[in-house]
């Protein structure tokens, strides 16, 4: 058993990570300020090996105190949202997340120097490849292609520079993980979310899977799709991503390395929309759609090379898109019925 600090533990991916850690017998300290969704609850909140602290990850003294007896630090706290977030909060995303990362590294450097912290795991993003001109995107491409155009993507690239700089100057060991298009349950309407209309439906999260489900459940017909629907994504289950992140903690091959964590399966937005439509309405109802203007930072192709994670970690994302939808569709349907979306 090891003890792990997880910042952003009440968030979307963070919740899956805590669950995975507890399932492997580890002790977990979570830090979250509930700034995105407000107070949320998880089944593991009362677990005897889990302690949740409500606080701000920008508070160096607080993070330092929580790290005092931790073996690992998974730095997942960030101001993050769907694509509308990139535009509505372009400055806040950059400024807030830089402060979080600087505070996290300051505390981690001291904990490592004290001989307690073994390694820091940085949660980056597939958006570091936002401006790529080569596919699939492989580890290292983020330093060979033009920098991301969005402030969010640029800041996530900066996260990776923090990791390497802290290692170069202070010897702080690291692993960088890049999740691709997380799909799962537990995400709600963000506090302060900009009102974005898609046809007659106000988007809840500006994440394509739950928002398509929401629109179809609410009876939108024809279905409104941002752009032409040819955007390519790799939809990866939150539980698989958490498994990959936790796999890196003690794996010797993960030391001072970076990994794309993703399914190998490519799916266009149009293919996804048809799949969700048929699962909700039944295959006998004709699929009707209209295109609407997309966002400037709606990347057309996001295709990862997952060879390194498979060969070094033995990690593969095994949950099919169909199985993900079997979990997400009922969850979103109930959330709509309850007035939460």
Short mmCIF file of N, CA and C in Angstrom, two decimals, residues 9-161:
data_model
loop_
_atom_site.label_atom_id
_atom_site.label_comp_id
_atom_site.label_asym_id
_atom_site.label_seq_id
_atom_site.Cartn_x
_atom_site.Cartn_y
_atom_site.Cartn_z
N UNK A 9 -9.64 15.82 -6.94
CA UNK A 9 -10.15 14.46 -6.70
C UNK A 9 -11.66 14.35 -6.87
N UNK A 10 -12.40 15.46 -6.77
CA UNK A 10 -13.84 15.41 -6.96
C UNK A 10 -14.25 15.69 -8.39
N UNK A 11 -13.27 15.89 -9.26
CA UNK A 11 -13.55 16.18 -10.66
C UNK A 11 -13.89 14.93 -11.46
N UNK A 12 -14.04 15.10 -12.75
CA UNK A 12 -14.51 14.03 -13.63
C UNK A 12 -13.52 12.87 -13.67
N UNK A 13 -12.30 13.13 -14.12
CA UNK A 13 -11.29 12.07 -14.15
C UNK A 13 -10.82 11.75 -12.74
N UNK A 14 -10.72 12.77 -11.89
CA UNK A 14 -10.24 12.56 -10.53
C UNK A 14 -11.05 11.55 -9.76
N UNK A 15 -12.37 11.56 -9.95
CA UNK A 15 -13.21 10.59 -9.26
C UNK A 15 -12.89 9.17 -9.65
N UNK A 16 -12.64 8.95 -10.93
CA UNK A 16 -12.26 7.62 -11.41
C UNK A 16 -10.89 7.21 -10.87
N UNK A 17 -9.97 8.18 -10.78
CA UNK A 17 -8.62 7.87 -10.28
C UNK A 17 -8.67 7.45 -8.82
N UNK A 18 -9.42 8.19 -8.01
CA UNK A 18 -9.54 7.82 -6.59
C UNK A 18 -10.12 6.43 -6.44
N UNK A 19 -11.16 6.14 -7.20
CA UNK A 19 -11.79 4.83 -7.14
C UNK A 19 -10.81 3.72 -7.51
N UNK A 20 -10.00 3.95 -8.53
CA UNK A 20 -9.01 2.95 -8.96
C UNK A 20 -7.95 2.75 -7.89
N UNK A 21 -7.47 3.82 -7.30
CA UNK A 21 -6.45 3.72 -6.24
C UNK A 21 -6.97 2.94 -5.05
N UNK A 22 -8.17 3.25 -4.62
CA UNK A 22 -8.76 2.55 -3.48
C UNK A 22 -8.97 1.07 -3.81
N UNK A 23 -9.37 0.81 -5.05
CA UNK A 23 -9.57 -0.57 -5.46
C UNK A 23 -8.31 -1.40 -5.45
N UNK A 24 -7.16 -0.74 -5.54
CA UNK A 24 -5.88 -1.44 -5.50
C UNK A 24 -5.28 -1.48 -4.09
N UNK A 25 -6.05 -0.98 -3.12
CA UNK A 25 -5.62 -1.09 -1.73
C UNK A 25 -4.80 0.07 -1.22
N UNK A 26 -4.73 1.17 -1.97
CA UNK A 26 -3.91 2.30 -1.55
C UNK A 26 -4.68 3.24 -0.63
N UNK A 27 -3.95 4.08 0.07
CA UNK A 27 -4.52 5.15 0.89
C UNK A 27 -4.49 6.43 0.06
N UNK A 28 -5.58 7.19 0.12
CA UNK A 28 -5.71 8.35 -0.76
C UNK A 28 -6.13 9.58 0.04
N UNK A 29 -5.46 10.69 -0.25
CA UNK A 29 -5.88 12.00 0.23
C UNK A 29 -6.32 12.80 -0.99
N UNK A 30 -7.54 13.31 -0.96
CA UNK A 30 -8.05 14.10 -2.07
C UNK A 30 -8.13 15.56 -1.71
N UNK A 31 -7.87 16.42 -2.68
CA UNK A 31 -7.99 17.87 -2.48
C UNK A 31 -8.83 18.44 -3.61
N UNK A 32 -9.88 19.17 -3.25
CA UNK A 32 -10.74 19.80 -4.25
C UNK A 32 -11.44 20.99 -3.61
N UNK A 33 -11.69 22.03 -4.41
CA UNK A 33 -12.39 23.20 -3.87
C UNK A 33 -13.82 23.31 -4.39
N UNK A 34 -14.29 22.31 -5.14
CA UNK A 34 -15.66 22.27 -5.67
C UNK A 34 -15.98 23.48 -6.55
N UNK A 35 -14.97 24.10 -7.12
CA UNK A 35 -15.21 25.34 -7.87
C UNK A 35 -15.93 25.10 -9.19
N UNK A 36 -15.87 23.88 -9.72
CA UNK A 36 -16.49 23.65 -11.02
C UNK A 36 -17.96 23.27 -10.90
N UNK A 37 -18.25 22.23 -10.13
CA UNK A 37 -19.61 21.72 -10.07
C UNK A 37 -20.35 22.10 -8.80
N UNK A 38 -19.64 22.68 -7.82
CA UNK A 38 -20.21 22.79 -6.50
C UNK A 38 -20.02 21.45 -5.78
N UNK A 39 -20.53 21.33 -4.56
CA UNK A 39 -20.35 20.08 -3.81
C UNK A 39 -20.90 18.88 -4.57
N UNK A 40 -20.09 17.86 -4.71
CA UNK A 40 -20.51 16.62 -5.35
C UNK A 40 -20.15 15.47 -4.42
N UNK A 41 -20.80 14.34 -4.62
CA UNK A 41 -20.52 13.19 -3.76
C UNK A 41 -20.21 11.98 -4.62
N UNK A 42 -19.37 11.10 -4.08
CA UNK A 42 -19.03 9.84 -4.72
C UNK A 42 -19.24 8.72 -3.72
N UNK A 43 -19.43 7.53 -4.23
CA UNK A 43 -19.65 6.38 -3.35
C UNK A 43 -18.45 6.14 -2.45
N UNK A 44 -17.25 6.52 -2.90
CA UNK A 44 -16.04 6.25 -2.11
C UNK A 44 -15.74 7.33 -1.07
N UNK A 45 -16.59 8.35 -0.96
CA UNK A 45 -16.29 9.45 -0.04
C UNK A 45 -16.15 8.99 1.41
N UNK A 46 -16.86 7.93 1.76
CA UNK A 46 -16.80 7.44 3.15
C UNK A 46 -15.86 6.25 3.30
N UNK A 47 -15.08 5.97 2.29
CA UNK A 47 -14.15 4.83 2.36
C UNK A 47 -13.13 5.07 3.47
N UNK A 48 -12.80 4.05 4.26
CA UNK A 48 -11.88 4.25 5.39
C UNK A 48 -10.47 4.65 4.98
N UNK A 49 -10.08 4.38 3.73
CA UNK A 49 -8.73 4.76 3.29
C UNK A 49 -8.72 6.03 2.45
N UNK A 50 -9.83 6.78 2.51
CA UNK A 50 -9.92 8.02 1.74
C UNK A 50 -10.23 9.20 2.65
N UNK A 51 -9.46 10.26 2.49
CA UNK A 51 -9.73 11.50 3.21
C UNK A 51 -9.82 12.63 2.20
N UNK A 52 -10.95 13.31 2.17
CA UNK A 52 -11.16 14.42 1.25
C UNK A 52 -11.01 15.73 2.00
N UNK A 53 -10.16 16.59 1.49
CA UNK A 53 -9.94 17.91 2.06
C UNK A 53 -10.48 18.95 1.10
N UNK A 54 -11.35 19.83 1.58
CA UNK A 54 -11.85 20.91 0.75
C UNK A 54 -10.88 22.08 0.85
N UNK A 55 -10.30 22.47 -0.26
CA UNK A 55 -9.33 23.55 -0.24
C UNK A 55 -8.83 23.87 -1.63
N UNK A 56 -7.99 24.88 -1.71
CA UNK A 56 -7.52 25.43 -2.98
C UNK A 56 -6.13 24.89 -3.30
N UNK A 57 -5.99 24.28 -4.47
CA UNK A 57 -4.70 23.72 -4.88
C UNK A 57 -3.66 24.79 -5.17
N UNK A 58 -4.05 26.05 -5.18
CA UNK A 58 -3.08 27.14 -5.33
C UNK A 58 -2.42 27.50 -4.00
N UNK A 59 -2.90 26.92 -2.91
CA UNK A 59 -2.38 27.19 -1.57
C UNK A 59 -1.17 26.30 -1.31
N UNK A 60 0.02 26.84 -1.46
CA UNK A 60 1.24 26.04 -1.35
C UNK A 60 1.35 25.39 0.02
N UNK A 61 1.04 26.12 1.06
CA UNK A 61 1.16 25.58 2.41
C UNK A 61 0.21 24.41 2.62
N UNK A 62 -1.00 24.51 2.09
CA UNK A 62 -1.96 23.42 2.22
C UNK A 62 -1.47 22.19 1.46
N UNK A 63 -1.04 22.37 0.23
CA UNK A 63 -0.56 21.22 -0.55
C UNK A 63 0.68 20.62 0.12
N UNK A 64 1.56 21.45 0.63
CA UNK A 64 2.75 20.97 1.33
C UNK A 64 2.38 20.11 2.54
N UNK A 65 1.38 20.55 3.31
CA UNK A 65 0.98 19.80 4.50
C UNK A 65 0.36 18.45 4.13
N UNK A 66 -0.39 18.42 3.04
CA UNK A 66 -1.02 17.16 2.63
C UNK A 66 -0.01 16.18 2.05
N UNK A 67 1.06 16.70 1.49
CA UNK A 67 2.10 15.86 0.90
C UNK A 67 3.09 15.30 1.92
N UNK A 68 2.99 15.76 3.15
CA UNK A 68 4.03 15.47 4.15
C UNK A 68 4.36 14.00 4.29
N UNK A 69 3.36 13.13 4.17
CA UNK A 69 3.63 11.69 4.33
C UNK A 69 3.12 10.88 3.14
N UNK A 70 3.06 11.51 1.98
CA UNK A 70 2.57 10.83 0.78
C UNK A 70 3.74 10.30 -0.05
N UNK A 71 3.53 9.13 -0.65
CA UNK A 71 4.53 8.53 -1.53
C UNK A 71 4.44 9.08 -2.95
N UNK A 72 3.19 9.40 -3.37
CA UNK A 72 2.96 9.84 -4.75
C UNK A 72 2.02 11.03 -4.76
N UNK A 73 2.12 11.80 -5.83
CA UNK A 73 1.29 12.98 -6.02
C UNK A 73 0.76 12.95 -7.45
N UNK A 74 -0.56 12.79 -7.61
CA UNK A 74 -1.19 12.89 -8.92
C UNK A 74 -1.80 14.28 -9.02
N UNK A 75 -1.17 15.14 -9.82
CA UNK A 75 -1.58 16.55 -9.91
C UNK A 75 -2.62 16.69 -11.01
N UNK A 76 -3.88 16.60 -10.61
CA UNK A 76 -4.97 16.67 -11.58
C UNK A 76 -5.82 17.91 -11.48
N UNK A 77 -5.60 18.74 -10.45
CA UNK A 77 -6.41 19.94 -10.28
C UNK A 77 -6.18 20.90 -11.43
N UNK A 78 -7.26 21.42 -11.97
CA UNK A 78 -7.16 22.41 -13.06
C UNK A 78 -8.53 22.99 -13.30
N UNK A 79 -8.55 24.19 -13.80
CA UNK A 79 -9.78 24.77 -14.34
C UNK A 79 -9.93 24.21 -15.74
N UNK A 80 -10.98 23.44 -15.95
CA UNK A 80 -11.11 22.70 -17.20
C UNK A 80 -12.57 22.54 -17.54
N UNK A 81 -12.87 22.50 -18.83
CA UNK A 81 -14.25 22.31 -19.26
C UNK A 81 -14.28 21.89 -20.71
N UNK A 82 -15.47 21.90 -21.27
CA UNK A 82 -15.62 21.56 -22.67
C UNK A 82 -15.14 22.69 -23.56
N UNK A 83 -15.42 22.56 -24.85
CA UNK A 83 -14.84 23.49 -25.82
C UNK A 83 -15.31 24.92 -25.60
N UNK A 84 -16.53 25.12 -25.09
CA UNK A 84 -16.97 26.49 -24.84
C UNK A 84 -16.15 27.15 -23.75
N UNK A 85 -15.61 26.35 -22.83
CA UNK A 85 -14.74 26.87 -21.77
C UNK A 85 -13.50 27.53 -22.36
N UNK A 86 -12.94 26.93 -23.43
CA UNK A 86 -11.72 27.44 -24.02
C UNK A 86 -11.88 28.89 -24.47
N UNK A 87 -13.09 29.25 -24.86
CA UNK A 87 -13.35 30.57 -25.40
C UNK A 87 -13.87 31.53 -24.32
N UNK A 88 -14.75 31.03 -23.47
CA UNK A 88 -15.34 31.88 -22.44
C UNK A 88 -14.34 32.30 -21.39
N UNK A 89 -13.43 31.38 -21.03
CA UNK A 89 -12.50 31.64 -19.94
C UNK A 89 -11.04 31.54 -20.41
N UNK A 90 -10.76 32.11 -21.57
CA UNK A 90 -9.44 31.95 -22.17
C UNK A 90 -8.32 32.42 -21.23
N UNK A 91 -8.50 33.56 -20.58
CA UNK A 91 -7.47 34.06 -19.67
C UNK A 91 -7.47 33.30 -18.36
N UNK A 92 -8.66 33.10 -17.77
CA UNK A 92 -8.74 32.44 -16.46
C UNK A 92 -8.16 31.03 -16.50
N UNK A 93 -8.39 30.32 -17.59
CA UNK A 93 -7.81 28.98 -17.72
C UNK A 93 -6.29 29.03 -17.64
N UNK A 94 -5.72 29.98 -18.32
CA UNK A 94 -4.26 30.10 -18.34
C UNK A 94 -3.72 30.53 -16.98
N UNK A 95 -4.28 31.61 -16.43
CA UNK A 95 -3.75 32.17 -15.19
C UNK A 95 -3.97 31.25 -14.00
N UNK A 96 -5.19 30.73 -13.87
CA UNK A 96 -5.50 29.87 -12.73
C UNK A 96 -4.68 28.59 -12.75
N UNK A 97 -4.61 27.96 -13.91
CA UNK A 97 -3.91 26.68 -13.99
C UNK A 97 -2.40 26.84 -13.83
N UNK A 98 -1.85 27.99 -14.25
CA UNK A 98 -0.43 28.24 -14.00
C UNK A 98 -0.16 28.36 -12.50
N UNK A 99 -1.06 29.04 -11.79
CA UNK A 99 -0.87 29.18 -10.34
C UNK A 99 -0.99 27.84 -9.63
N UNK A 100 -1.94 27.02 -10.07
CA UNK A 100 -2.09 25.69 -9.49
C UNK A 100 -0.82 24.87 -9.71
N UNK A 101 -0.30 24.90 -10.92
CA UNK A 101 0.86 24.08 -11.24
C UNK A 101 2.10 24.55 -10.49
N UNK A 102 2.30 25.86 -10.38
CA UNK A 102 3.46 26.37 -9.66
C UNK A 102 3.39 25.98 -8.19
N UNK A 103 2.21 26.11 -7.59
CA UNK A 103 2.05 25.73 -6.18
C UNK A 103 2.28 24.24 -5.99
N UNK A 104 1.76 23.43 -6.90
CA UNK A 104 1.91 21.98 -6.80
C UNK A 104 3.38 21.58 -6.88
N UNK A 105 4.10 22.17 -7.82
CA UNK A 105 5.51 21.84 -7.98
C UNK A 105 6.34 22.33 -6.79
N UNK A 106 6.05 23.53 -6.30
CA UNK A 106 6.77 24.03 -5.14
C UNK A 106 6.66 23.06 -3.96
N UNK A 107 5.43 22.61 -3.70
CA UNK A 107 5.20 21.69 -2.58
C UNK A 107 5.86 20.34 -2.85
N UNK A 108 5.78 19.86 -4.09
CA UNK A 108 6.34 18.55 -4.42
C UNK A 108 7.86 18.55 -4.34
N UNK A 109 8.48 19.62 -4.79
CA UNK A 109 9.95 19.72 -4.72
C UNK A 109 10.41 19.61 -3.28
N UNK A 110 9.72 20.30 -2.39
CA UNK A 110 10.10 20.25 -0.97
C UNK A 110 9.88 18.86 -0.39
N UNK A 111 8.74 18.22 -0.75
CA UNK A 111 8.45 16.88 -0.22
C UNK A 111 9.47 15.86 -0.72
N UNK A 112 9.88 15.99 -1.97
CA UNK A 112 10.90 15.08 -2.50
C UNK A 112 12.24 15.31 -1.83
N UNK A 113 12.57 16.58 -1.61
CA UNK A 113 13.82 16.92 -0.94
C UNK A 113 13.85 16.34 0.48
N UNK A 114 12.66 16.28 1.13
CA UNK A 114 12.56 15.74 2.49
C UNK A 114 12.65 14.21 2.51
N UNK A 115 12.61 13.60 1.33
CA UNK A 115 12.78 12.15 1.26
C UNK A 115 11.50 11.36 1.34
N UNK A 116 10.35 12.02 1.25
CA UNK A 116 9.07 11.31 1.36
C UNK A 116 8.44 11.05 -0.01
N UNK A 117 8.33 12.06 -0.85
CA UNK A 117 7.65 11.92 -2.14
C UNK A 117 8.54 11.23 -3.15
N UNK A 118 8.03 10.13 -3.73
CA UNK A 118 8.81 9.39 -4.71
C UNK A 118 8.73 10.00 -6.11
N UNK A 119 7.52 10.45 -6.48
CA UNK A 119 7.34 10.91 -7.85
C UNK A 119 6.09 11.76 -7.95
N UNK A 120 6.07 12.63 -8.93
CA UNK A 120 4.89 13.45 -9.23
C UNK A 120 4.36 13.06 -10.60
N UNK A 121 3.06 12.82 -10.67
CA UNK A 121 2.40 12.46 -11.92
C UNK A 121 1.56 13.64 -12.39
N UNK A 122 1.85 14.13 -13.58
CA UNK A 122 1.19 15.32 -14.12
C UNK A 122 0.12 14.89 -15.12
N UNK A 123 -1.10 15.38 -14.92
CA UNK A 123 -2.19 15.09 -15.85
C UNK A 123 -2.21 16.19 -16.91
N UNK A 124 -1.74 15.86 -18.09
CA UNK A 124 -1.71 16.80 -19.20
C UNK A 124 -2.97 16.60 -20.04
N UNK A 125 -2.89 16.75 -21.33
CA UNK A 125 -4.08 16.66 -22.19
C UNK A 125 -3.69 16.38 -23.62
N UNK A 126 -4.61 15.77 -24.34
CA UNK A 126 -4.40 15.58 -25.78
C UNK A 126 -4.33 16.91 -26.52
N UNK A 127 -4.78 17.99 -25.87
CA UNK A 127 -4.75 19.31 -26.52
C UNK A 127 -3.34 19.83 -26.74
N UNK A 128 -2.33 19.18 -26.18
CA UNK A 128 -0.96 19.61 -26.50
C UNK A 128 -0.66 19.36 -27.98
N UNK A 129 -1.44 18.48 -28.62
CA UNK A 129 -1.27 18.20 -30.04
C UNK A 129 -2.24 19.01 -30.91
N UNK A 130 -2.83 20.05 -30.33
CA UNK A 130 -3.87 20.81 -31.01
C UNK A 130 -3.46 21.26 -32.41
N UNK A 131 -2.22 21.68 -32.59
CA UNK A 131 -1.78 22.25 -33.87
C UNK A 131 -0.98 21.27 -34.71
N UNK A 132 -1.08 20.00 -34.40
CA UNK A 132 -0.26 19.03 -35.11
C UNK A 132 -0.64 18.92 -36.58
N UNK A 133 0.33 18.51 -37.37
CA UNK A 133 0.09 18.24 -38.79
C UNK A 133 0.50 16.81 -39.13
N UNK A 134 0.61 15.97 -38.09
CA UNK A 134 1.00 14.58 -38.31
C UNK A 134 0.15 13.67 -37.43
N UNK A 135 -0.28 12.56 -38.01
CA UNK A 135 -1.14 11.61 -37.30
C UNK A 135 -0.70 10.19 -37.60
N UNK A 136 -0.75 9.30 -36.62
CA UNK A 136 -1.15 9.55 -35.24
C UNK A 136 -0.10 10.36 -34.50
N UNK A 137 -0.53 11.07 -33.46
CA UNK A 137 0.37 11.88 -32.65
C UNK A 137 1.11 10.98 -31.68
N UNK A 138 2.42 11.04 -31.74
CA UNK A 138 3.22 10.20 -30.86
C UNK A 138 3.93 11.06 -29.83
N UNK A 139 4.31 10.45 -28.71
CA UNK A 139 5.01 11.16 -27.66
C UNK A 139 6.27 11.82 -28.23
N UNK A 140 6.44 13.09 -27.95
CA UNK A 140 7.54 13.87 -28.50
C UNK A 140 7.09 14.84 -29.58
N UNK A 141 5.95 14.51 -30.24
CA UNK A 141 5.44 15.42 -31.27
C UNK A 141 5.08 16.78 -30.70
N UNK A 142 4.68 16.81 -29.42
CA UNK A 142 4.27 18.09 -28.82
C UNK A 142 5.40 19.11 -28.82
N UNK A 143 6.64 18.65 -28.97
CA UNK A 143 7.78 19.57 -29.03
C UNK A 143 8.31 19.75 -30.45
N UNK A 144 7.68 19.07 -31.40
CA UNK A 144 8.12 19.16 -32.79
C UNK A 144 7.14 19.92 -33.69
N UNK A 145 5.90 20.04 -33.23
CA UNK A 145 4.87 20.70 -34.04
C UNK A 145 4.62 22.10 -33.47
N UNK A 146 3.88 22.95 -34.20
CA UNK A 146 3.58 24.28 -33.66
C UNK A 146 2.83 24.19 -32.32
N UNK A 147 3.02 25.18 -31.45
CA UNK A 147 2.35 25.14 -30.14
C UNK A 147 0.84 25.25 -30.29
N UNK A 148 0.10 24.81 -29.28
CA UNK A 148 -1.37 24.90 -29.35
C UNK A 148 -1.82 26.35 -29.53
N UNK A 149 -2.94 26.51 -30.24
CA UNK A 149 -3.48 27.85 -30.47
C UNK A 149 -4.33 28.34 -29.31
N UNK A 150 -4.99 27.43 -28.61
CA UNK A 150 -5.84 27.83 -27.48
C UNK A 150 -5.00 28.03 -26.23
N UNK A 151 -5.47 28.91 -25.35
CA UNK A 151 -4.75 29.13 -24.10
C UNK A 151 -4.77 27.87 -23.24
N UNK A 152 -5.85 27.08 -23.33
CA UNK A 152 -5.92 25.84 -22.56
C UNK A 152 -4.86 24.84 -23.04
N UNK A 153 -4.79 24.64 -24.35
CA UNK A 153 -3.80 23.71 -24.88
C UNK A 153 -2.39 24.17 -24.59
N UNK A 154 -2.16 25.49 -24.70
CA UNK A 154 -0.84 26.03 -24.43
C UNK A 154 -0.45 25.81 -22.97
N UNK A 155 -1.42 26.00 -22.05
CA UNK A 155 -1.11 25.81 -20.63
C UNK A 155 -0.83 24.34 -20.32
N UNK A 156 -1.54 23.43 -20.96
CA UNK A 156 -1.27 22.01 -20.74
C UNK A 156 0.12 21.63 -21.26
N UNK A 157 0.54 22.26 -22.33
CA UNK A 157 1.91 22.05 -22.79
C UNK A 157 2.89 22.59 -21.75
N UNK A 158 2.55 23.72 -21.14
CA UNK A 158 3.39 24.29 -20.09
C UNK A 158 3.50 23.33 -18.90
N UNK A 159 2.42 22.60 -18.59
CA UNK A 159 2.47 21.61 -17.51
C UNK A 159 3.62 20.64 -17.74
N UNK A 160 3.79 20.22 -18.98
CA UNK A 160 4.85 19.26 -19.29
C UNK A 160 6.24 19.89 -19.16
N UNK A 161 6.33 21.18 -19.42
CA UNK A 161 7.60 21.87 -19.21
C UNK A 161 7.90 22.01 -17.72
#
